[in-house]
Amino acid sequence: MAHEILIVDDEPDIRMLIEGILEDEGYETRVAGNSDAAIGAFRARRPSLVILDVWLQGSKLDGLGILKVLHAEEPSVPVIMISGHGTIETAVAALQHGAYDFIEKPFQSDRLLVVVRRALEASRLAKENEELRLRAGQDAELFGNSPLIAAVRTQIERVAPTGSRVLITGGPGSGKEVAARMIHARSRRNDGPFVALNCAILAPGRFEEELFGLEGAADGTGRRTGVLERAHGGTLLLDEVADMPLETQGKIVRALQDQTFERLGGSTRVKVDVRVLATTNRDLQAEIMAGRFREDLYYRLAVVPLRVPGLRERRDDIPGLAALFLRRAAEMAGLPKRDLSADAVAALQAYDWPGNARELRNLMERVLIMLPANSVEPIRADMLPSTIGEGAPALLKFDASADVMSLPLREARDMFETQYLQAQLLRFGGNISRTAIFVGMERSALHRKLKQLGVTSEERGAG
């Protein structure tokens, strides 16, 4: 769908000239010669962009007055101001009131088209970012009350205001980017941009262009800013930095040290003020030994190391996370809210979650969508995929018709207690104290019971 541009100028020749330039490039146009017509056209149908003359003869409002009205009604629509009598004061006033850019008449058609393209692209990115923020919801925070995740939040609170570089490690889907966004939000740069470069999905030949940008022609055409420049005054996240090619690693080392770089094809060094954060799910020390990662880059990135624990290390956070993801999925899909039964929660806590919180979120969305929409009964363990229950204790797959019914009461009770306590120990990561609190026993009594049943420390795992 072609972008529609509203042209506001009191001179018919100028309107026709701009119309011709834009329509030759595939844009659709509308025109207005005064403030009433301009505001009416804007209200009738929101354009993608407005080109607005500052001086409008015989108009109730001049261009700056119209700009204030348009920006108040819809600040997301970019406005480019034009004038044949422009002054620095006028240009500054236009920008202060929300204009995207200011162009003096007479202007080159190429110059106008470059500014139009940039304004439309900036508007698109702003809308996408807003949509992502809405979809992300509470993912701007690491969720959970376990001691491990509480410790991570404490580390973030300490390191965020310092400005130091942070290397965030953890498994896929564990929340490394969420941690990075928390650091930015709590830093002194929180009013600046947060720009993320995903090194894992970028083609090797594109890295330097994405990082440093393109110089382009002398008049600015063809210039493309890289992520270092776009993150000026804010934070740049190098996501999964181990996937960065070695040659690019050498160039980013100097950029980090000097906070300067050259765009591709340029010779002028660009000065930036950027805080760099990095994430990885690999062992960078092993990558260094294998010759795949530069040691000097490692030490520049890992000023402060921060590890985000995997979901299997904080199983007691799983019930709250699962409930949160179910609630969000129901809201987004317009489906009834569903709860998890106790056996479903136990099965989720017994699973090892190689994909961490991201895998849990995707599973909750899938389960909710695949269940009958007219049912509001709790989600049971047998409604979960078979892979979730494969590693669960036998108790979660208990069959009342099995041989247990032929056992004497004491043996049947011992079998149940063994499986029950194995499930609870797994649920709490082998922590005896927390298991004892949950099952309602004294810690010493639980120790004796485990010894009696032959549940060894190897079965329980580390506390």
Coordinates of C-alpha atoms in Angstrom, one line a residue:
M1 CA 0.0 0.0 0.0
A2 CA 1.4 3.4 -1.1
H3 CA 2.1 6.0 1.5
E4 CA -0.2 9.1 1.3
I5 CA 1.4 12.5 1.8
L6 CA -0.5 15.7 2.6
I7 CA 1.1 18.8 0.9
V8 CA 0.3 22.2 2.5
D9 CA 1.5 25.3 0.6
D10 CA -0.2 28.5 -0.4
E11 CA 1.5 28.5 -3.8
P12 CA -0.2 26.3 -6.4
D13 CA 3.1 25.9 -8.4
I14 CA 4.9 24.6 -5.4
R15 CA 2.1 22.2 -4.6
M16 CA 2.2 20.9 -8.2
L17 CA 6.0 20.6 -8.1
I18 CA 6.0 18.5 -4.9
E19 CA 3.1 16.4 -6.1
G20 CA 4.9 15.5 -9.3
I21 CA 8.1 14.6 -7.4
L22 CA 6.3 12.4 -4.9
E23 CA 3.9 10.7 -7.4
D24 CA 6.9 9.9 -9.7
E25 CA 8.2 7.9 -6.7
G26 CA 4.9 6.0 -6.2
Y27 CA 3.5 8.1 -3.3
E28 CA -0.1 9.2 -3.2
T29 CA -0.8 12.8 -2.5
R30 CA -3.4 15.3 -1.3
V31 CA -3.0 19.1 -1.2
A32 CA -4.2 22.0 0.8
G33 CA -3.6 25.8 0.5
N34 CA -4.5 27.1 4.0
S35 CA -4.9 26.0 7.6
D36 CA -8.6 25.2 7.4
A37 CA -8.2 22.9 4.4
A38 CA -5.0 21.3 5.9
I39 CA -6.6 20.5 9.3
G40 CA -9.8 19.3 7.6
A41 CA -7.9 17.0 5.3
F42 CA -5.8 15.7 8.2
R43 CA -8.9 15.0 10.2
A44 CA -10.7 13.4 7.3
R45 CA -8.0 10.8 6.8
R46 CA -4.7 10.5 8.6
P47 CA -1.9 10.8 6.0
S48 CA 1.4 8.9 6.4
L49 CA 3.3 12.2 6.4
V50 CA 2.7 16.0 6.0
I51 CA 4.9 18.5 4.1
L52 CA 4.0 21.9 5.5
D53 CA 5.0 25.4 4.4
V54 CA 5.8 27.8 7.2
W55 CA 4.4 31.0 5.6
L56 CA 0.8 30.7 4.4
Q57 CA -0.7 33.9 2.9
G58 CA -4.3 34.5 3.8
S59 CA -4.5 31.6 6.3
K60 CA -5.9 31.7 9.8
L61 CA -2.8 29.8 11.1
D62 CA 0.7 29.8 9.8
G63 CA 2.7 26.6 9.4
L64 CA 3.9 26.5 13.0
G65 CA 0.3 27.0 14.2
I66 CA -0.9 24.1 12.0
L67 CA 2.0 22.0 13.3
K68 CA 0.9 22.4 16.9
V69 CA -2.6 21.3 16.0
L70 CA -1.5 18.3 14.1
H71 CA 1.1 17.2 16.6
A72 CA -1.4 17.5 19.5
E73 CA -3.9 15.3 17.6
E74 CA -1.6 12.7 16.2
P75 CA 2.1 13.0 17.2
S76 CA 3.0 9.8 15.4
V77 CA 2.5 11.4 11.9
P78 CA 5.8 13.0 10.9
V79 CA 5.8 16.6 9.6
I80 CA 8.5 18.1 7.3
M81 CA 8.5 21.9 7.3
I82 CA 9.5 23.9 4.2
S83 CA 10.1 27.6 3.8
G84 CA 11.7 30.1 1.4
H85 CA 12.2 32.6 4.2
G86 CA 13.6 30.3 6.8
T87 CA 15.8 31.4 9.6
I88 CA 17.6 29.3 12.2
E89 CA 15.1 30.5 14.8
T90 CA 12.2 29.3 12.6
A91 CA 13.8 25.9 12.1
V92 CA 14.5 25.5 15.8
A93 CA 11.0 26.4 16.6
A94 CA 9.6 23.9 14.1
L95 CA 11.7 21.1 15.6
Q96 CA 10.8 22.0 19.1
H97 CA 7.1 21.7 18.3
G98 CA 7.5 18.2 16.8
A99 CA 8.6 18.6 13.2
Y100 CA 10.7 15.8 11.9
D101 CA 12.9 18.0 9.7
F102 CA 13.1 21.5 8.1
I103 CA 14.0 22.1 4.4
E104 CA 14.7 25.5 2.8
K105 CA 13.3 26.5 -0.6
P106 CA 14.4 26.1 -3.3
F107 CA 15.3 22.5 -2.6
Q108 CA 16.6 19.7 -4.7
S109 CA 14.1 16.9 -5.4
D110 CA 16.6 14.3 -4.2
R111 CA 17.1 16.0 -0.9
L112 CA 13.3 16.1 -0.4
L113 CA 12.9 12.4 -1.2
V114 CA 15.7 11.4 1.1
V115 CA 14.1 13.3 4.0
V116 CA 10.6 11.8 3.2
R117 CA 12.0 8.3 3.1
R118 CA 13.8 8.8 6.5
A119 CA 10.7 10.3 8.1
L120 CA 8.5 7.4 6.9
E121 CA 11.0 4.8 8.1
A122 CA 11.4 6.5 11.5
S123 CA 7.6 6.5 11.8
R124 CA 7.4 2.8 10.9
L125 CA 10.0 1.9 13.4
A126 CA 8.4 3.9 16.2
K127 CA 5.1 2.1 15.6
E128 CA 6.8 -1.3 15.6
N129 CA 8.5 -0.5 18.8
E130 CA 5.3 0.6 20.4
E131 CA 3.6 -2.6 19.3
L132 CA 6.5 -4.7 20.7
R133 CA 6.3 -2.9 24.0
L134 CA 2.6 -3.6 24.2
R135 CA 3.2 -7.3 23.3
A136 CA 6.1 -7.6 25.7
G137 CA 4.0 -6.6 28.7
Q138 CA 5.7 -7.5 31.9
D139 CA 8.6 -9.2 30.1
A140 CA 10.5 -6.0 30.8
E141 CA 11.1 -7.6 34.3
L142 CA 12.6 -10.9 35.4
F143 CA 9.7 -12.7 37.1
G144 CA 10.1 -15.0 40.1
N145 CA 10.6 -15.1 43.8
S146 CA 13.3 -17.7 44.0
P147 CA 16.6 -16.8 45.8
L148 CA 18.5 -17.2 42.5
I149 CA 16.4 -14.7 40.5
A150 CA 16.2 -12.4 43.4
A151 CA 20.0 -12.3 43.5
V152 CA 20.1 -11.4 39.8
R153 CA 17.7 -8.5 40.3
T154 CA 19.9 -7.3 43.2
Q155 CA 23.0 -7.4 40.9
I156 CA 21.1 -5.5 38.2
E157 CA 20.2 -2.8 40.7
R158 CA 23.8 -2.4 41.7
V159 CA 25.4 -2.4 38.2
A160 CA 22.8 -0.5 36.3
P161 CA 23.7 3.1 37.5
T162 CA 27.5 2.5 37.1
G163 CA 27.7 2.7 33.3
S164 CA 30.0 -0.4 33.3
R165 CA 29.8 -2.9 30.4
V166 CA 28.0 -6.2 31.4
L167 CA 28.3 -9.6 29.9
I168 CA 25.1 -11.5 30.5
T169 CA 25.3 -15.3 30.3
G170 CA 22.6 -18.0 30.4
G171 CA 20.8 -20.6 28.4
P172 CA 18.5 -19.9 25.4
G173 CA 15.3 -18.3 26.5
S174 CA 16.4 -17.7 30.1
G175 CA 15.8 -14.0 30.0
K176 CA 19.2 -12.5 29.1
E177 CA 17.7 -9.7 26.9
V178 CA 15.1 -9.0 29.6
A179 CA 18.0 -8.5 32.1
A180 CA 19.7 -6.2 29.6
R181 CA 16.6 -4.1 29.2
M182 CA 16.3 -3.9 33.0
I183 CA 19.9 -2.6 33.2
H184 CA 19.1 0.1 30.7
A185 CA 15.8 1.1 32.4
R186 CA 17.6 1.5 35.7
S187 CA 20.6 3.3 34.2
R188 CA 21.3 7.0 33.8
R189 CA 20.7 6.5 30.1
N190 CA 17.1 5.3 30.5
D191 CA 15.8 8.3 28.4
G192 CA 18.2 7.4 25.6
P193 CA 17.7 4.6 23.0
F194 CA 18.0 0.9 23.6
V195 CA 19.2 -0.8 20.4
A196 CA 19.7 -4.5 20.1
L197 CA 21.8 -6.3 17.4
N198 CA 21.1 -10.0 17.2
C199 CA 24.4 -11.5 16.2
A200 CA 22.9 -15.0 15.9
I201 CA 20.7 -14.2 12.9
L202 CA 22.9 -11.8 11.0
A203 CA 24.7 -12.9 7.8
P204 CA 28.5 -12.6 8.3
G205 CA 28.8 -10.1 5.5
R206 CA 26.3 -7.8 7.0
F207 CA 27.9 -7.3 10.4
E208 CA 30.0 -4.2 9.7
E209 CA 27.3 -2.4 7.8
E210 CA 24.9 -3.0 10.7
L211 CA 27.4 -2.0 13.3
F212 CA 29.0 1.0 11.6
G213 CA 26.6 2.1 8.9
L214 CA 27.3 3.3 5.3
E215 CA 28.8 6.7 4.5
G216 CA 26.8 7.3 1.2
A217 CA 27.3 10.2 -1.1
A218 CA 28.5 13.7 -0.1
D219 CA 25.0 15.1 -0.2
G220 CA 23.9 12.5 2.3
T221 CA 22.0 10.3 -0.1
G222 CA 22.6 6.6 0.5
R223 CA 23.9 7.2 4.0
R224 CA 22.8 4.6 6.5
T225 CA 23.4 4.8 10.2
G226 CA 24.5 1.7 12.0
V227 CA 23.5 0.5 15.5
L228 CA 26.5 2.2 17.2
E229 CA 25.3 5.5 15.9
R230 CA 21.6 4.9 16.6
A231 CA 22.4 3.9 20.2
H232 CA 24.3 7.2 20.8
G233 CA 23.4 8.5 24.3
G234 CA 21.8 5.1 25.2
T235 CA 22.6 1.4 25.3
L236 CA 23.7 -1.1 22.6
L237 CA 23.0 -4.8 23.2
L238 CA 25.2 -7.3 21.3
D239 CA 22.8 -10.3 21.6
E240 CA 24.6 -13.7 21.3
V241 CA 27.9 -12.0 20.7
A242 CA 29.8 -15.3 20.3
D243 CA 28.3 -15.4 16.7
M244 CA 30.2 -12.3 15.7
P245 CA 32.9 -13.0 13.0
L246 CA 36.5 -12.7 14.2
E247 CA 37.3 -9.9 11.8
T248 CA 34.4 -7.8 13.1
Q249 CA 35.4 -8.6 16.7
G250 CA 38.8 -6.9 16.0
K251 CA 37.1 -3.8 14.7
I252 CA 34.5 -3.5 17.5
V253 CA 37.4 -3.7 20.1
R254 CA 38.7 -0.4 18.9
A255 CA 35.3 1.1 18.7
L256 CA 34.7 0.1 22.3
Q257 CA 38.0 1.5 23.4
D258 CA 37.8 4.9 21.6
Q259 CA 34.0 5.3 21.3
T260 CA 34.7 6.3 17.7
F261 CA 34.4 4.5 14.4
E262 CA 34.2 5.1 10.6
R263 CA 31.2 4.3 8.5
L264 CA 31.8 1.9 5.7
G265 CA 33.1 3.9 2.7
G266 CA 33.9 6.9 4.9
S267 CA 37.1 8.5 6.3
T268 CA 35.6 10.7 9.0
R269 CA 35.6 9.2 12.5
V270 CA 32.2 9.4 14.2
K271 CA 32.2 10.0 18.0
V272 CA 29.5 8.2 20.0
D273 CA 28.6 7.8 23.7
V274 CA 27.3 4.3 24.0
R275 CA 27.1 1.8 26.9
V276 CA 27.5 -1.7 25.5
L277 CA 25.9 -4.8 27.0
A278 CA 26.4 -8.3 25.6
T279 CA 24.7 -11.7 26.0
T280 CA 25.8 -15.2 25.1
N281 CA 24.6 -18.8 25.8
R282 CA 28.1 -20.2 25.1
D283 CA 31.2 -20.6 27.3
L284 CA 33.4 -17.7 26.0
Q285 CA 36.5 -19.0 27.7
A286 CA 36.1 -22.2 25.7
E287 CA 35.5 -20.2 22.5
I288 CA 38.7 -18.2 23.2
M289 CA 40.7 -21.5 23.6
A290 CA 39.2 -22.7 20.3
G291 CA 40.3 -19.5 18.6
R292 CA 36.7 -18.4 17.8
F293 CA 36.5 -15.4 20.2
R294 CA 39.0 -12.7 20.9
E295 CA 40.3 -12.5 24.4
D296 CA 40.7 -8.7 24.3
L297 CA 37.1 -8.3 23.3
Y298 CA 36.0 -10.7 26.1
Y299 CA 37.7 -8.6 28.8
R300 CA 36.3 -5.4 27.4
L301 CA 32.7 -6.8 27.4
A302 CA 33.0 -8.8 30.7
V303 CA 33.7 -5.8 33.1
V304 CA 30.8 -7.1 35.1
P305 CA 29.7 -10.7 34.5
L306 CA 26.0 -11.5 35.2
R307 CA 24.5 -15.0 34.9
V308 CA 20.8 -15.6 34.5
P309 CA 19.9 -19.0 35.9
G310 CA 18.0 -21.6 33.9
L311 CA 14.4 -22.5 34.7
R312 CA 15.5 -26.0 36.0
E313 CA 17.6 -24.2 38.7
R314 CA 14.6 -22.3 40.0
R315 CA 11.7 -24.8 39.7
D316 CA 9.7 -23.0 42.4
D317 CA 9.3 -20.1 40.0
I318 CA 7.6 -22.3 37.4
P319 CA 4.0 -22.2 38.9
G320 CA 3.9 -18.4 38.9
L321 CA 5.5 -18.1 35.5
A322 CA 3.1 -20.7 34.0
A323 CA 0.1 -18.9 35.5
L324 CA 1.4 -15.6 34.1
F325 CA 1.9 -16.9 30.6
L326 CA -1.5 -18.6 30.6
R327 CA -3.2 -15.3 31.7
R328 CA -1.4 -13.3 28.9
A329 CA -2.1 -16.0 26.3
A330 CA -5.8 -15.9 27.2
E331 CA -5.9 -12.1 27.0
M332 CA -4.2 -12.0 23.6
A333 CA -6.3 -14.8 22.1
G334 CA -9.6 -13.7 23.7
L335 CA -10.1 -17.1 25.4
P336 CA -11.3 -17.9 28.9
K337 CA -8.7 -17.9 31.7
R338 CA -7.6 -21.4 32.6
D339 CA -5.8 -22.6 35.8
L340 CA -3.3 -25.4 36.2
S341 CA -4.2 -28.5 38.4
A342 CA -1.7 -29.6 41.1
D343 CA -0.6 -32.6 39.0
A344 CA 0.1 -30.4 36.0
V345 CA 2.2 -28.0 38.1
A346 CA 4.2 -30.9 39.4
A347 CA 4.8 -32.2 35.9
L348 CA 5.9 -28.8 34.7
Q349 CA 8.3 -28.6 37.7
A350 CA 9.7 -32.0 37.0
Y351 CA 10.6 -31.1 33.4
D352 CA 14.1 -29.8 32.7
W353 CA 13.2 -26.9 30.3
P354 CA 16.1 -26.7 27.8
G355 CA 14.4 -23.7 26.3
N356 CA 13.8 -22.1 29.7
A357 CA 11.1 -19.4 30.2
R358 CA 10.6 -19.0 26.4
E359 CA 9.8 -22.7 26.1
L360 CA 7.4 -22.5 29.0
R361 CA 5.6 -19.5 27.5
N362 CA 5.3 -21.1 24.1
L363 CA 3.9 -24.3 25.7
M364 CA 1.3 -22.4 27.7
E365 CA 0.1 -20.6 24.6
R366 CA -0.1 -23.9 22.6
V367 CA -1.9 -25.8 25.3
L368 CA -4.4 -23.0 25.8
I369 CA -5.2 -22.7 22.1
M370 CA -5.5 -26.4 21.6
L371 CA -7.9 -27.0 24.4
P372 CA -11.7 -26.8 23.8
A373 CA -12.7 -23.1 24.0
N374 CA -15.9 -23.8 25.8
S375 CA -14.2 -25.4 28.8
V376 CA -13.0 -23.7 31.9
E377 CA -11.8 -26.7 33.9
P378 CA -8.2 -26.7 35.2
I379 CA -5.5 -28.0 32.9
R380 CA -4.4 -31.5 34.0
A381 CA -1.1 -33.2 33.6
D382 CA -2.6 -35.6 30.9
M383 CA -3.5 -32.5 28.8
L384 CA 0.2 -31.5 28.5
P385 CA 2.4 -32.9 25.7
S386 CA 3.9 -36.4 26.5
T387 CA 7.4 -35.0 26.5
I388 CA 6.6 -33.0 29.6
G389 CA 5.7 -36.0 31.6
E390 CA 8.4 -38.4 30.4
G391 CA 10.9 -37.3 33.0
A392 CA 8.4 -36.9 35.8
P393 CA 8.4 -39.1 38.9
A394 CA 6.2 -42.2 38.6
L395 CA 3.6 -40.7 41.0
L396 CA 2.5 -38.3 38.2
K397 CA 1.7 -41.3 36.0
F398 CA 0.0 -43.3 38.8
D399 CA -2.4 -46.0 37.6
A400 CA -5.0 -47.1 40.2
S401 CA -5.4 -50.4 38.4
A402 CA -1.7 -51.3 38.6
D403 CA -0.2 -53.9 40.9
V404 CA -0.2 -51.5 43.8
M405 CA -3.8 -52.7 44.5
S406 CA -2.4 -56.2 45.2
L407 CA 0.1 -54.9 47.8
P408 CA -0.3 -54.9 51.5
L409 CA -1.3 -51.5 52.9
R410 CA 2.2 -50.8 54.4
E411 CA 4.0 -51.5 51.1
A412 CA 1.5 -49.5 49.1
R413 CA 1.8 -46.6 51.5
D414 CA 5.7 -46.8 51.3
M415 CA 5.5 -46.8 47.5
F416 CA 3.2 -43.8 47.5
E417 CA 5.4 -41.9 50.1
T418 CA 8.5 -42.7 48.1
Q419 CA 7.1 -41.4 44.9
Y420 CA 5.5 -38.4 46.6
L421 CA 8.7 -37.3 48.3
Q422 CA 10.8 -37.9 45.2
A423 CA 8.4 -35.6 43.3
Q424 CA 8.5 -32.9 46.0
L425 CA 12.3 -33.0 46.3
L426 CA 12.5 -32.7 42.5
R427 CA 10.1 -29.8 42.7
F428 CA 12.3 -27.9 45.1
G429 CA 15.6 -28.7 43.5
G430 CA 16.6 -31.2 46.3
N431 CA 16.3 -28.5 49.0
I432 CA 15.4 -30.4 52.2
S433 CA 14.3 -27.4 54.2
R434 CA 11.9 -26.1 51.6
T435 CA 10.5 -29.6 50.9
A436 CA 9.9 -30.1 54.6
I437 CA 8.0 -26.8 54.9
F438 CA 5.8 -27.7 51.9
V439 CA 5.0 -31.3 53.0
G440 CA 4.4 -30.1 56.6
M441 CA 7.2 -32.0 58.3
E442 CA 10.0 -31.1 60.6
R443 CA 13.3 -31.1 58.7
S444 CA 14.8 -33.9 60.9
A445 CA 11.6 -36.0 60.6
L446 CA 11.9 -35.7 56.8
H447 CA 15.5 -36.8 56.9
R448 CA 14.5 -39.9 58.9
K449 CA 11.6 -40.7 56.5
L450 CA 13.9 -40.4 53.4
K451 CA 16.4 -42.7 55.0
Q452 CA 13.7 -45.2 56.0
L453 CA 12.4 -45.2 52.4
G454 CA 15.8 -45.4 50.9
V455 CA 15.7 -42.1 49.0
T456 CA 19.4 -41.3 48.9
S457 CA 21.2 -38.0 48.4
E458 CA 22.1 -39.0 44.9
E459 CA 18.4 -39.3 44.1
R460 CA 17.6 -36.0 45.7
G461 CA 20.4 -34.1 43.8
A462 CA 22.2 -31.1 45.2
G463 CA 20.5 -28.8 47.7

